[in-house]
Amino acid sequence: MCNIFQCIFCYLQELMMKDFFSHIAALRKDMIILERSEFSALKNENEKLQIEIQQLKTKLKDELSNLRNTMTLDLNLEKSRSKEMSAEHDQSIQNNNHRITTEVANMMAKLEATKNDLLKYFAGILLGSITIGLGFYRIIAR
């Protein structure tokens, strides 16, 4: 009888082992499926992040390009403004030089005219004085 109980016990033990191993196999299968789904989810998330990184790189390149173009434009505008201001200053300097030259020439002409007038008046006074002196000399000498 002990033998029958042992056989039944062995049979029940085998059934429990098979049941236990089938549960372990199902658990293993679930774990593999879970790992694959997690891996594919991580892979999908990684791909999304890669795409987002590429988009950000492209956006950054565009922004840098726009910034560089804007800076170049600003520099060129500033160069042209400074050239215009320099040209205006040069023109102003030339106008002032021309005005000064004209004024100096006018002053020289007035000075020359005044000098000639002075010489005329001096000669007139000298000749008038000589004439008056000769007139007095003639009156006194007679």
mmCIF file of C-alpha atoms in Angstrom:
data_model
loop_
_atom_site.group_PDB
_atom_site.id
_atom_site.type_symbol
_atom_site.label_atom_id
_atom_site.label_comp_id
_atom_site.label_asym_id
_atom_site.label_seq_id
_atom_site.Cartn_x
_atom_site.Cartn_y
_atom_site.Cartn_z
ATOM 1 C CA MET A 1 0.000 0.000 0.000
ATOM 2 C CA CYS A 2 2.870 2.166 0.694
ATOM 3 C CA ASN A 3 3.942 1.525 -2.778
ATOM 4 C CA ILE A 4 0.637 2.711 -4.242
ATOM 5 C CA PHE A 5 0.748 5.834 -2.157
ATOM 6 C CA GLN A 6 4.251 6.428 -3.280
ATOM 7 C CA CYS A 7 3.256 5.970 -6.919
ATOM 8 C CA ILE A 8 0.275 8.288 -6.478
ATOM 9 C CA PHE A 9 2.455 10.740 -4.625
ATOM 10 C CA CYS A 10 5.106 10.505 -7.401
ATOM 11 C CA TYR A 11 2.416 10.947 -10.045
ATOM 12 C CA LEU A 12 0.951 13.957 -8.230
ATOM 13 C CA GLN A 13 4.401 15.324 -7.754
ATOM 14 C CA GLU A 14 5.093 14.909 -11.486
ATOM 15 C CA LEU A 15 1.805 16.685 -12.312
ATOM 16 C CA MET A 16 2.690 19.506 -9.954
ATOM 17 C CA MET A 17 6.160 19.739 -11.498
ATOM 18 C CA LYS A 18 4.709 19.790 -15.020
ATOM 19 C CA ASP A 19 2.174 22.406 -13.893
ATOM 20 C CA PHE A 20 4.979 24.361 -12.197
ATOM 21 C CA PHE A 21 7.184 24.154 -15.321
ATOM 22 C CA SER A 22 4.274 25.161 -17.565
ATOM 23 C CA HIS A 23 3.684 28.198 -15.321
ATOM 24 C CA ILE A 24 7.401 29.004 -15.481
ATOM 25 C CA ALA A 25 7.337 28.610 -19.284
ATOM 26 C CA ALA A 26 4.295 30.912 -19.527
ATOM 27 C CA LEU A 27 5.995 33.383 -17.218
ATOM 28 C CA ARG A 28 9.174 33.194 -19.327
ATOM 29 C CA LYS A 29 7.104 33.696 -22.480
ATOM 30 C CA ASP A 30 5.356 36.716 -20.889
ATOM 31 C CA MET A 31 8.727 38.113 -19.806
ATOM 32 C CA ILE A 32 10.128 37.738 -23.336
ATOM 33 C CA ILE A 33 7.036 39.420 -24.821
ATOM 34 C CA LEU A 34 7.279 42.180 -22.224
ATOM 35 C CA GLU A 35 10.992 42.649 -22.940
ATOM 36 C CA ARG A 36 10.315 42.784 -26.689
ATOM 37 C CA SER A 37 7.495 45.272 -26.277
ATOM 38 C CA GLU A 38 9.617 47.385 -23.927
ATOM 39 C CA PHE A 39 12.523 47.138 -26.349
ATOM 40 C CA SER A 40 10.343 48.154 -29.283
ATOM 41 C CA ALA A 41 8.839 50.980 -27.209
ATOM 42 C CA LEU A 42 12.339 52.146 -26.267
ATOM 43 C CA LYS A 43 13.423 51.778 -29.885
ATOM 44 C CA ASN A 44 10.429 53.832 -31.055
ATOM 45 C CA GLU A 45 11.095 56.470 -28.409
ATOM 46 C CA ASN A 46 14.759 56.531 -29.409
ATOM 47 C CA GLU A 47 13.801 57.013 -33.062
ATOM 48 C CA LYS A 48 11.428 59.844 -32.103
ATOM 49 C CA LEU A 49 14.199 61.468 -30.094
ATOM 50 C CA GLN A 50 16.613 61.052 -33.013
ATOM 51 C CA ILE A 51 14.111 62.731 -35.336
ATOM 52 C CA GLU A 52 13.555 65.531 -32.814
ATOM 53 C CA ILE A 53 17.325 66.005 -32.478
ATOM 54 C CA GLN A 54 17.657 66.238 -36.258
ATOM 55 C CA GLN A 55 14.827 68.783 -36.371
ATOM 56 C CA LEU A 56 16.469 70.815 -33.606
ATOM 57 C CA LYS A 57 19.818 70.662 -35.428
ATOM 58 C CA THR A 58 18.153 71.874 -38.608
ATOM 59 C CA LYS A 59 16.336 74.633 -36.721
ATOM 60 C CA LEU A 60 19.573 75.653 -35.003
ATOM 61 C CA LYS A 61 21.427 75.765 -38.333
ATOM 62 C CA ASP A 62 18.635 77.887 -39.819
ATOM 63 C CA GLU A 63 18.660 80.239 -36.840
ATOM 64 C CA LEU A 64 22.443 80.542 -36.979
ATOM 65 C CA SER A 65 22.290 81.184 -40.712
ATOM 66 C CA ASN A 66 19.612 83.844 -40.219
ATOM 67 C CA LEU A 67 21.623 85.427 -37.416
ATOM 68 C CA ARG A 68 24.795 85.392 -39.523
ATOM 69 C CA ASN A 69 22.935 86.927 -42.476
ATOM 70 C CA THR A 70 21.370 89.565 -40.238
ATOM 71 C CA MET A 71 24.739 90.434 -38.727
ATOM 72 C CA THR A 72 26.327 90.640 -42.187
ATOM 73 C CA LEU A 73 23.508 92.887 -43.366
ATOM 74 C CA ASP A 74 23.856 95.096 -40.288
ATOM 75 C CA LEU A 75 27.616 95.329 -40.773
ATOM 76 C CA ASN A 76 27.204 96.221 -44.445
ATOM 77 C CA LEU A 77 24.596 98.853 -43.567
ATOM 78 C CA GLU A 78 26.878 100.298 -40.910
ATOM 79 C CA LYS A 79 29.777 100.348 -43.395
ATOM 80 C CA SER A 80 27.678 102.184 -45.958
ATOM 81 C CA ARG A 81 26.460 104.647 -43.299
ATOM 82 C CA SER A 82 30.013 105.334 -42.179
ATOM 83 C CA LYS A 83 31.117 105.759 -45.816
ATOM 84 C CA GLU A 84 28.238 108.179 -46.416
ATOM 85 C CA MET A 85 29.106 110.098 -43.256
ATOM 86 C CA SER A 86 32.767 110.152 -44.269
ATOM 87 C CA ALA A 87 31.810 111.406 -47.738
ATOM 88 C CA GLU A 88 29.592 114.086 -46.170
ATOM 89 C CA HIS A 89 32.410 115.150 -43.852
ATOM 90 C CA ASP A 90 34.866 115.235 -46.753
ATOM 91 C CA GLN A 91 32.398 117.329 -48.758
ATOM 92 C CA SER A 92 31.907 119.654 -45.782
ATOM 93 C CA ILE A 93 35.677 119.995 -45.378
ATOM 94 C CA GLN A 94 36.073 120.753 -49.087
ATOM 95 C CA ASN A 95 33.267 123.336 -48.903
ATOM 96 C CA ASN A 96 34.900 124.941 -45.857
ATOM 97 C CA ASN A 97 38.302 124.936 -47.585
ATOM 98 C CA HIS A 98 36.759 126.522 -50.671
ATOM 99 C CA ARG A 99 34.938 129.113 -48.537
ATOM 100 C CA ILE A 100 38.141 129.893 -46.618
ATOM 101 C CA THR A 101 40.096 130.187 -49.869
ATOM 102 C CA THR A 102 37.440 132.503 -51.289
ATOM 103 C CA GLU A 103 37.384 134.627 -48.137
ATOM 104 C CA VAL A 104 41.189 134.840 -48.087
ATOM 105 C CA ALA A 105 41.203 135.861 -51.747
ATOM 106 C CA ASN A 106 38.519 138.491 -51.060
ATOM 107 C CA MET A 107 40.472 139.809 -48.039
ATOM 108 C CA MET A 108 43.658 139.944 -50.106
ATOM 109 C CA ALA A 109 41.806 141.863 -52.835
ATOM 110 C CA LYS A 110 40.356 144.280 -50.268
ATOM 111 C CA LEU A 111 43.781 144.666 -48.664
ATOM 112 C CA GLU A 112 45.348 145.359 -52.037
ATOM 113 C CA ALA A 113 42.587 147.857 -52.874
ATOM 114 C CA THR A 114 43.014 149.535 -49.483
ATOM 115 C CA LYS A 115 46.780 149.656 -50.004
ATOM 116 C CA ASN A 116 46.326 151.249 -53.430
ATOM 117 C CA ASP A 117 43.823 153.741 -51.979
ATOM 118 C CA LEU A 118 46.283 154.553 -49.179
ATOM 119 C CA LEU A 119 49.070 155.107 -51.692
ATOM 120 C CA LYS A 120 46.763 157.346 -53.759
ATOM 121 C CA TYR A 121 45.748 159.390 -50.720
ATOM 122 C CA PHE A 122 49.349 159.554 -49.517
ATOM 123 C CA ALA A 123 50.524 160.676 -52.971
ATOM 124 C CA GLY A 124 47.633 163.186 -53.134
ATOM 125 C CA ILE A 125 48.437 164.561 -49.692
ATOM 126 C CA LEU A 126 52.152 164.662 -50.523
ATOM 127 C CA LEU A 127 51.585 166.432 -53.827
ATOM 128 C CA GLY A 128 49.020 168.763 -52.225
ATOM 129 C CA SER A 129 51.448 169.554 -49.426
ATOM 130 C CA ILE A 130 54.267 170.152 -51.905
ATOM 131 C CA THR A 131 51.966 172.357 -53.981
ATOM 132 C CA ILE A 132 50.901 174.341 -50.925
ATOM 133 C CA GLY A 133 54.514 174.517 -49.748
ATOM 134 C CA LEU A 134 55.641 175.753 -53.143
ATOM 135 C CA GLY A 135 52.748 178.205 -53.132
ATOM 136 C CA PHE A 136 53.882 179.584 -49.732
ATOM 137 C CA TYR A 137 57.497 179.609 -50.941
ATOM 138 C CA ARG A 138 56.491 181.596 -53.964
ATOM 139 C CA ILE A 139 54.459 183.994 -51.858
ATOM 140 C CA ILE A 140 57.285 184.394 -49.348
ATOM 141 C CA ALA A 141 60.007 184.518 -51.989
ATOM 142 C CA ARG A 142 58.335 187.324 -53.830
#
